[in-house]
PDB file of C-alpha atoms in Angstrom:
ATOM      1  CA  UNK H1368     -22.945   6.628  15.058  1.00 45.00           C
ATOM      2  CA  UNK H1369     -20.009   5.096  16.763  1.00 50.00           C
ATOM      3  CA  UNK H1370     -17.354   5.119  14.008  1.00 49.00           C
ATOM      4  CA  UNK H1371     -15.231   2.583  15.981  1.00 50.00           C
ATOM      5  CA  UNK H1372     -18.014   0.144  15.003  1.00 54.00           C
ATOM      6  CA  UNK H1373     -18.295   1.564  11.510  1.00 74.00           C
ATOM      7  CA  UNK H1374     -14.889   1.019  10.245  1.00 80.00           C
ATOM      8  CA  UNK H1375     -15.589  -1.073   7.232  1.00 88.00           C
ATOM      9  CA  UNK H1376     -18.263   1.145   5.611  1.00 90.00           C
ATOM     10  CA  UNK H1377     -16.086   4.193   6.069  1.00 90.00           C
ATOM     11  CA  UNK H1378     -13.051   2.387   4.540  1.00 92.00           C
ATOM     12  CA  UNK H1379     -15.162   1.071   1.608  1.00 94.00           C
ATOM     13  CA  UNK H1380     -16.655   4.606   1.046  1.00 94.00           C
ATOM     14  CA  UNK H1381     -13.129   6.114   0.869  1.00 95.00           C
ATOM     15  CA  UNK H1382     -11.802   3.389  -1.448  1.00 96.00           C
ATOM     16  CA  UNK H1383     -14.835   4.000  -3.621  1.00 96.00           C
ATOM     17  CA  UNK H1384     -14.233   7.640  -3.683  1.00 96.00           C
ATOM     18  CA  UNK H1385     -10.531   7.007  -4.814  1.00 96.00           C
ATOM     19  CA  UNK H1386     -11.934   4.607  -7.544  1.00 96.00           C
ATOM     20  CA  UNK H1387     -14.242   7.254  -9.005  1.00 96.00           C
ATOM     21  CA  UNK H1388     -11.504   9.751  -9.034  1.00 94.00           C
ATOM     22  CA  UNK H1389     -13.144  12.076  -6.364  1.00 95.00           C
ATOM     23  CA  UNK H1390      -9.657  12.757  -4.853  1.00 94.00           C
ATOM     24  CA  UNK H1391     -10.765  15.772  -2.789  1.00 94.00           C
ATOM     25  CA  UNK H1392     -13.531  13.523  -1.102  1.00 95.00           C
ATOM     26  CA  UNK H1393     -11.115  10.657  -0.932  1.00 95.00           C
ATOM     27  CA  UNK H1394      -8.389  12.799   0.850  1.00 94.00           C
ATOM     28  CA  UNK H1395     -11.112  14.033   3.338  1.00 94.00           C
ATOM     29  CA  UNK H1396     -12.262  10.458   3.917  1.00 93.00           C
ATOM     30  CA  UNK H1397      -8.617   9.403   4.683  1.00 94.00           C
ATOM     31  CA  UNK H1398      -8.211  12.308   7.121  1.00 93.00           C
ATOM     32  CA  UNK H1399     -11.419  11.185   8.868  1.00 92.00           C
ATOM     33  CA  UNK H1400     -10.322   7.639   9.144  1.00 94.00           C
ATOM     34  CA  UNK H1401      -6.971   8.635  10.389  1.00 93.00           C
ATOM     35  CA  UNK H1402      -8.642  10.732  13.108  1.00 92.00           C
ATOM     36  CA  UNK H1403     -10.958   7.995  14.111  1.00 89.00           C
ATOM     37  CA  UNK H1404      -8.647   4.913  13.913  1.00 88.00           C
ATOM     38  CA  UNK H1405      -5.059   6.129  14.616  1.00 88.00           C
ATOM     39  CA  UNK H1406      -5.481   4.860  18.044  1.00 86.00           C
ATOM     40  CA  UNK H1407      -7.879   2.000  17.421  1.00 83.00           C
ATOM     41  CA  UNK H1408      -7.627  -1.189  19.643  1.00 81.00           C
ATOM     42  CA  UNK H1409      -7.814  -3.160  16.472  1.00 81.00           C
ATOM     43  CA  UNK H1410      -4.367  -3.096  14.861  1.00 82.00           C
ATOM     44  CA  UNK H1411      -5.612  -4.405  11.539  1.00 84.00           C
ATOM     45  CA  UNK H1412      -7.878  -1.308  11.249  1.00 87.00           C
ATOM     46  CA  UNK H1413      -4.890   0.918  11.630  1.00 90.00           C
ATOM     47  CA  UNK H1414      -3.019  -1.076   8.980  1.00 91.00           C
ATOM     48  CA  UNK H1415      -5.902  -0.895   6.507  1.00 92.00           C
ATOM     49  CA  UNK H1416      -6.351   2.806   7.182  1.00 94.00           C
ATOM     50  CA  UNK H1417      -2.570   3.218   6.510  1.00 95.00           C
ATOM     51  CA  UNK H1418      -2.897   1.290   3.183  1.00 96.00           C
ATOM     52  CA  UNK H1419      -5.776   3.426   2.059  1.00 95.00           C
ATOM     53  CA  UNK H1420      -3.778   6.509   2.773  1.00 95.00           C
ATOM     54  CA  UNK H1421      -0.664   5.185   0.968  1.00 96.00           C
ATOM     55  CA  UNK H1422      -2.571   4.435  -2.205  1.00 96.00           C
ATOM     56  CA  UNK H1423      -2.474   7.884  -3.531  1.00 91.00           C
ATOM     57  CA  UNK H1424       0.049  10.824  -2.965  1.00 88.00           C
ATOM     58  CA  UNK H1425      -0.702  13.688  -0.771  1.00 82.00           C
ATOM     59  CA  UNK H1426      -3.494  12.682   1.546  1.00 75.00           C
ATOM     60  CA  UNK H1427      -3.987  15.615   4.068  1.00 79.00           C
ATOM     61  CA  UNK H1428      -2.498  13.493   6.866  1.00 89.00           C
ATOM     62  CA  UNK H1429       0.873  13.382   8.248  1.00 90.00           C
ATOM     63  CA  UNK H1430       3.027  10.595   6.635  1.00 92.00           C
ATOM     64  CA  UNK H1431       4.844   9.692   9.903  1.00 91.00           C
ATOM     65  CA  UNK H1432       1.424   9.155  11.692  1.00 91.00           C
ATOM     66  CA  UNK H1433       0.374   6.916   8.650  1.00 92.00           C
ATOM     67  CA  UNK H1434       3.737   4.893   8.941  1.00 93.00           C
ATOM     68  CA  UNK H1435       3.109   4.435  12.619  1.00 91.00           C
ATOM     69  CA  UNK H1436      -0.365   3.241  11.911  1.00 92.00           C
ATOM     70  CA  UNK H1437       1.189   0.693   9.421  1.00 91.00           C
ATOM     71  CA  UNK H1438       3.470  -0.840  12.100  1.00 88.00           C
ATOM     72  CA  UNK H1439       0.504  -1.251  14.327  1.00 78.00           C
ATOM     73  CA  UNK H1440       0.971  -5.020  15.116  1.00 66.00           C
ATOM     74  CA  UNK H1441       4.653  -5.032  15.734  1.00 52.00           C
ATOM     75  CA  UNK H1442       6.072  -1.941  17.505  1.00 49.00           C
ATOM     76  CA  UNK H1443       9.758  -2.195  16.263  1.00 46.00           C
ATOM     77  CA  UNK H1444      12.022   0.650  15.555  1.00 43.00           C
ATOM     78  CA  UNK H1445      13.880  -1.368  12.758  1.00 47.00           C
ATOM     79  CA  UNK H1446      12.510  -3.577  10.066  1.00 46.00           C
ATOM     80  CA  UNK H1447      15.349  -5.900  10.799  1.00 50.00           C
ATOM     81  CA  UNK H1448      13.661  -6.674  14.097  1.00 49.00           C
ATOM     82  CA  UNK H1449      10.507  -7.924  12.316  1.00 47.00           C
ATOM     83  CA  UNK H1450       9.930 -11.676  12.711  1.00 48.00           C
ATOM     84  CA  UNK H1451       9.967 -13.751   9.386  1.00 49.00           C
ATOM     85  CA  UNK H1452       6.233 -14.493   9.707  1.00 50.00           C
ATOM     86  CA  UNK H1453       5.354 -10.809   9.748  1.00 56.00           C
ATOM     87  CA  UNK H1454       2.249 -10.583   7.552  1.00 83.00           C
ATOM     88  CA  UNK H1455       3.010  -9.987   3.879  1.00 89.00           C
ATOM     89  CA  UNK H1456       0.240  -7.417   3.486  1.00 91.00           C
ATOM     90  CA  UNK H1457       1.481  -5.467   6.459  1.00 92.00           C
ATOM     91  CA  UNK H1458       5.063  -5.421   5.009  1.00 94.00           C
ATOM     92  CA  UNK H1459       3.700  -4.065   1.674  1.00 96.00           C
ATOM     93  CA  UNK H1460       1.758  -1.316   3.612  1.00 96.00           C
ATOM     94  CA  UNK H1461       4.960  -0.392   5.628  1.00 95.00           C
ATOM     95  CA  UNK H1462       7.019  -0.261   2.516  1.00 97.00           C
ATOM     96  CA  UNK H1463       4.254   1.973   0.853  1.00 97.00           C
ATOM     97  CA  UNK H1464       4.110   4.214   3.965  1.00 96.00           C
ATOM     98  CA  UNK H1465       7.941   4.453   3.806  1.00 97.00           C
ATOM     99  CA  UNK H1466       7.755   5.577   0.238  1.00 97.00           C
ATOM    100  CA  UNK H1467       5.204   8.168   0.991  1.00 96.00           C
ATOM    101  CA  UNK H1468       7.295   9.327   3.974  1.00 96.00           C
ATOM    102  CA  UNK H1469      10.149  10.002   1.579  1.00 96.00           C
ATOM    103  CA  UNK H1470      12.272   7.057   2.982  1.00 97.00           C
ATOM    104  CA  UNK H1471      12.881   5.706  -0.564  1.00 98.00           C
ATOM    105  CA  UNK H1472      16.024   3.586   0.179  1.00 98.00           C
ATOM    106  CA  UNK H1473      14.253   1.795   3.098  1.00 97.00           C
ATOM    107  CA  UNK H1474      11.142   1.352   1.009  1.00 97.00           C
ATOM    108  CA  UNK H1475      13.044  -0.242  -1.727  1.00 98.00           C
ATOM    109  CA  UNK H1476      14.896  -2.597   0.774  1.00 97.00           C
ATOM    110  CA  UNK H1477      11.602  -3.534   2.485  1.00 96.00           C
ATOM    111  CA  UNK H1478       9.610  -3.981  -0.719  1.00 97.00           C
ATOM    112  CA  UNK H1479      12.409  -5.840  -2.576  1.00 97.00           C
ATOM    113  CA  UNK H1480      12.644  -8.390   0.296  1.00 94.00           C
ATOM    114  CA  UNK H1481       8.911  -8.693   0.058  1.00 94.00           C
ATOM    115  CA  UNK H1482       8.829  -9.237  -3.608  1.00 95.00           C
ATOM    116  CA  UNK H1483      11.421 -11.952  -3.471  1.00 92.00           C
ATOM    117  CA  UNK H1484       9.255 -13.765  -0.952  1.00 90.00           C
ATOM    118  CA  UNK H1485       5.930 -13.246  -2.914  1.00 91.00           C
ATOM    119  CA  UNK H1486       7.599 -14.410  -6.116  1.00 88.00           C
ATOM    120  CA  UNK H1487       7.865 -17.871  -4.359  1.00 85.00           C
ATOM    121  CA  UNK H1488       4.030 -17.978  -3.778  1.00 74.00           C
ATOM    122  CA  UNK H1489       1.505 -18.630  -6.350  1.00 67.00           C
ATOM    123  CA  UNK H1490      -2.021 -17.771  -5.182  1.00 70.00           C
ATOM    124  CA  UNK H1491      -4.028 -14.785  -6.313  1.00 64.00           C
ATOM    125  CA  UNK H1492      -3.308 -12.769  -3.221  1.00 71.00           C
ATOM    126  CA  UNK H1493       0.349 -13.092  -3.796  1.00 81.00           C
ATOM    127  CA  UNK H1494      -0.072 -11.811  -7.317  1.00 87.00           C
ATOM    128  CA  UNK H1495      -1.960  -8.693  -6.070  1.00 92.00           C
ATOM    129  CA  UNK H1496       0.526  -7.929  -3.310  1.00 93.00           C
ATOM    130  CA  UNK H1497       3.427  -8.496  -5.723  1.00 95.00           C
ATOM    131  CA  UNK H1498       1.917  -6.164  -8.210  1.00 96.00           C
ATOM    132  CA  UNK H1499       1.374  -3.390  -5.750  1.00 97.00           C
ATOM    133  CA  UNK H1500       4.840  -4.043  -4.324  1.00 97.00           C
ATOM    134  CA  UNK H1501       6.419  -3.665  -7.806  1.00 98.00           C
ATOM    135  CA  UNK H1502       4.430  -0.378  -8.422  1.00 98.00           C
ATOM    136  CA  UNK H1503       5.890   1.014  -5.092  1.00 98.00           C
ATOM    137  CA  UNK H1504       9.429  -0.252  -5.994  1.00 98.00           C
ATOM    138  CA  UNK H1505       9.112   1.362  -9.398  1.00 98.00           C
ATOM    139  CA  UNK H1506       7.991   4.844  -7.809  1.00 98.00           C
ATOM    140  CA  UNK H1507      10.846   4.613  -5.203  1.00 98.00           C
ATOM    141  CA  UNK H1508      13.488   3.678  -7.750  1.00 98.00           C
ATOM    142  CA  UNK H1509      12.222   6.786  -9.838  1.00 98.00           C
ATOM    143  CA  UNK H1510      12.643   8.960  -6.853  1.00 98.00           C
ATOM    144  CA  UNK H1511      16.142   7.617  -6.497  1.00 98.00           C
ATOM    145  CA  UNK H1512      16.912   8.554 -10.173  1.00 97.00           C
ATOM    146  CA  UNK H1513      17.015   4.999 -11.265  1.00 98.00           C
ATOM    147  CA  UNK H1514      14.608   5.138 -14.133  1.00 97.00           C
ATOM    148  CA  UNK H1515      15.855   2.029 -16.044  1.00 97.00           C
ATOM    149  CA  UNK H1516      15.139  -0.114 -12.795  1.00 97.00           C
ATOM    150  CA  UNK H1517      11.785   1.946 -12.271  1.00 98.00           C
ATOM    151  CA  UNK H1518      10.627   1.016 -15.803  1.00 98.00           C
ATOM    152  CA  UNK H1519      11.558  -2.574 -15.457  1.00 98.00           C
ATOM    153  CA  UNK H1520       9.605  -2.679 -12.057  1.00 98.00           C
ATOM    154  CA  UNK H1521       6.642  -0.829 -13.904  1.00 98.00           C
ATOM    155  CA  UNK H1522       6.590  -3.490 -16.659  1.00 98.00           C
ATOM    156  CA  UNK H1523       6.517  -6.339 -14.116  1.00 97.00           C
ATOM    157  CA  UNK H1524       3.826  -4.735 -12.036  1.00 97.00           C
ATOM    158  CA  UNK H1525       1.690  -4.059 -15.134  1.00 97.00           C
ATOM    159  CA  UNK H1526       2.093  -7.631 -16.050  1.00 95.00           C
ATOM    160  CA  UNK H1527       1.034  -9.008 -12.669  1.00 94.00           C
ATOM    161  CA  UNK H1528      -1.792  -6.731 -12.423  1.00 95.00           C
ATOM    162  CA  UNK H1529      -3.094  -7.703 -15.856  1.00 94.00           C
ATOM    163  CA  UNK H1530      -2.904 -11.359 -14.778  1.00 91.00           C
ATOM    164  CA  UNK H1531      -4.654 -10.561 -11.500  1.00 90.00           C
ATOM    165  CA  UNK H1532      -7.383  -8.775 -13.132  1.00 90.00           C
ATOM    166  CA  UNK H1533      -8.199 -11.671 -15.257  1.00 89.00           C
ATOM    167  CA  UNK H1534      -8.199 -14.084 -12.248  1.00 85.00           C
ATOM    168  CA  UNK H1535     -10.180 -12.182  -9.657  1.00 78.00           C
ATOM    169  CA  UNK H1536     -12.898  -9.430  -9.840  1.00 78.00           C
ATOM    170  CA  UNK H1537     -12.290  -8.009  -6.382  1.00 89.00           C
ATOM    171  CA  UNK H1538     -13.165  -4.343  -7.047  1.00 93.00           C
ATOM    172  CA  UNK H1539     -11.104  -3.220  -4.030  1.00 94.00           C
ATOM    173  CA  UNK H1540      -7.963  -4.725  -5.313  1.00 94.00           C
ATOM    174  CA  UNK H1541      -8.716  -3.260  -8.924  1.00 94.00           C
ATOM    175  CA  UNK H1542      -9.069   0.299  -7.461  1.00 96.00           C
ATOM    176  CA  UNK H1543      -5.686  -0.124  -5.723  1.00 96.00           C
ATOM    177  CA  UNK H1544      -4.072  -1.652  -8.854  1.00 96.00           C
ATOM    178  CA  UNK H1545      -5.513   0.884 -11.352  1.00 96.00           C
ATOM    179  CA  UNK H1546      -4.498   3.836  -8.923  1.00 96.00           C
ATOM    180  CA  UNK H1547      -0.900   2.721  -8.524  1.00 97.00           C
ATOM    181  CA  UNK H1548      -0.579   2.085 -12.198  1.00 97.00           C
ATOM    182  CA  UNK H1549      -1.819   5.452 -13.296  1.00 97.00           C
ATOM    183  CA  UNK H1550       0.573   7.193 -10.754  1.00 97.00           C
ATOM    184  CA  UNK H1551       3.536   5.111 -11.713  1.00 98.00           C
ATOM    185  CA  UNK H1552       3.015   5.583 -15.516  1.00 98.00           C
ATOM    186  CA  UNK H1553       2.623   9.255 -14.894  1.00 97.00           C
ATOM    187  CA  UNK H1554       5.788   9.492 -12.949  1.00 97.00           C
ATOM    188  CA  UNK H1555       7.963   7.635 -15.475  1.00 96.00           C
TER     189      UNK H1555
END
């Protein structure tokens, strides 16, 4: 079948594999999705594939390619060039991909700005995005050697994730939150 038309099922399959802990199959699915959608005419497909790849360390894809996919809608060289209305989810994905690409300082800066914006929001989506943002800040702070700050962000992320899980039963979000929580707790 034409995989350009089958993005949704392929994405959900990969996320399901991550959720069940089949990391080898998940990584293969990520590689497949990057191959099929890295040049998709639909920027949101590229952003969502980048998110999927950023959810777990060491997918078998080039982190620079995944970062380029995350920046699909706006092709800027610097995050300072991004408009204020840049989608929050995409900022999260870019920050996550910066972290996976080893650009920890830029990831912290991007994600901290996003966290400040999301803290002013109050809907369920903001809580999910803020929890994920806090997990990635914790991971990046840990890589920078700032373990006290990392633990503080982990505690906040876990609190937000627990609240989100009580308010929403979206399995896709729960897989993301559970995966990031496990990784962050193991790192710290």
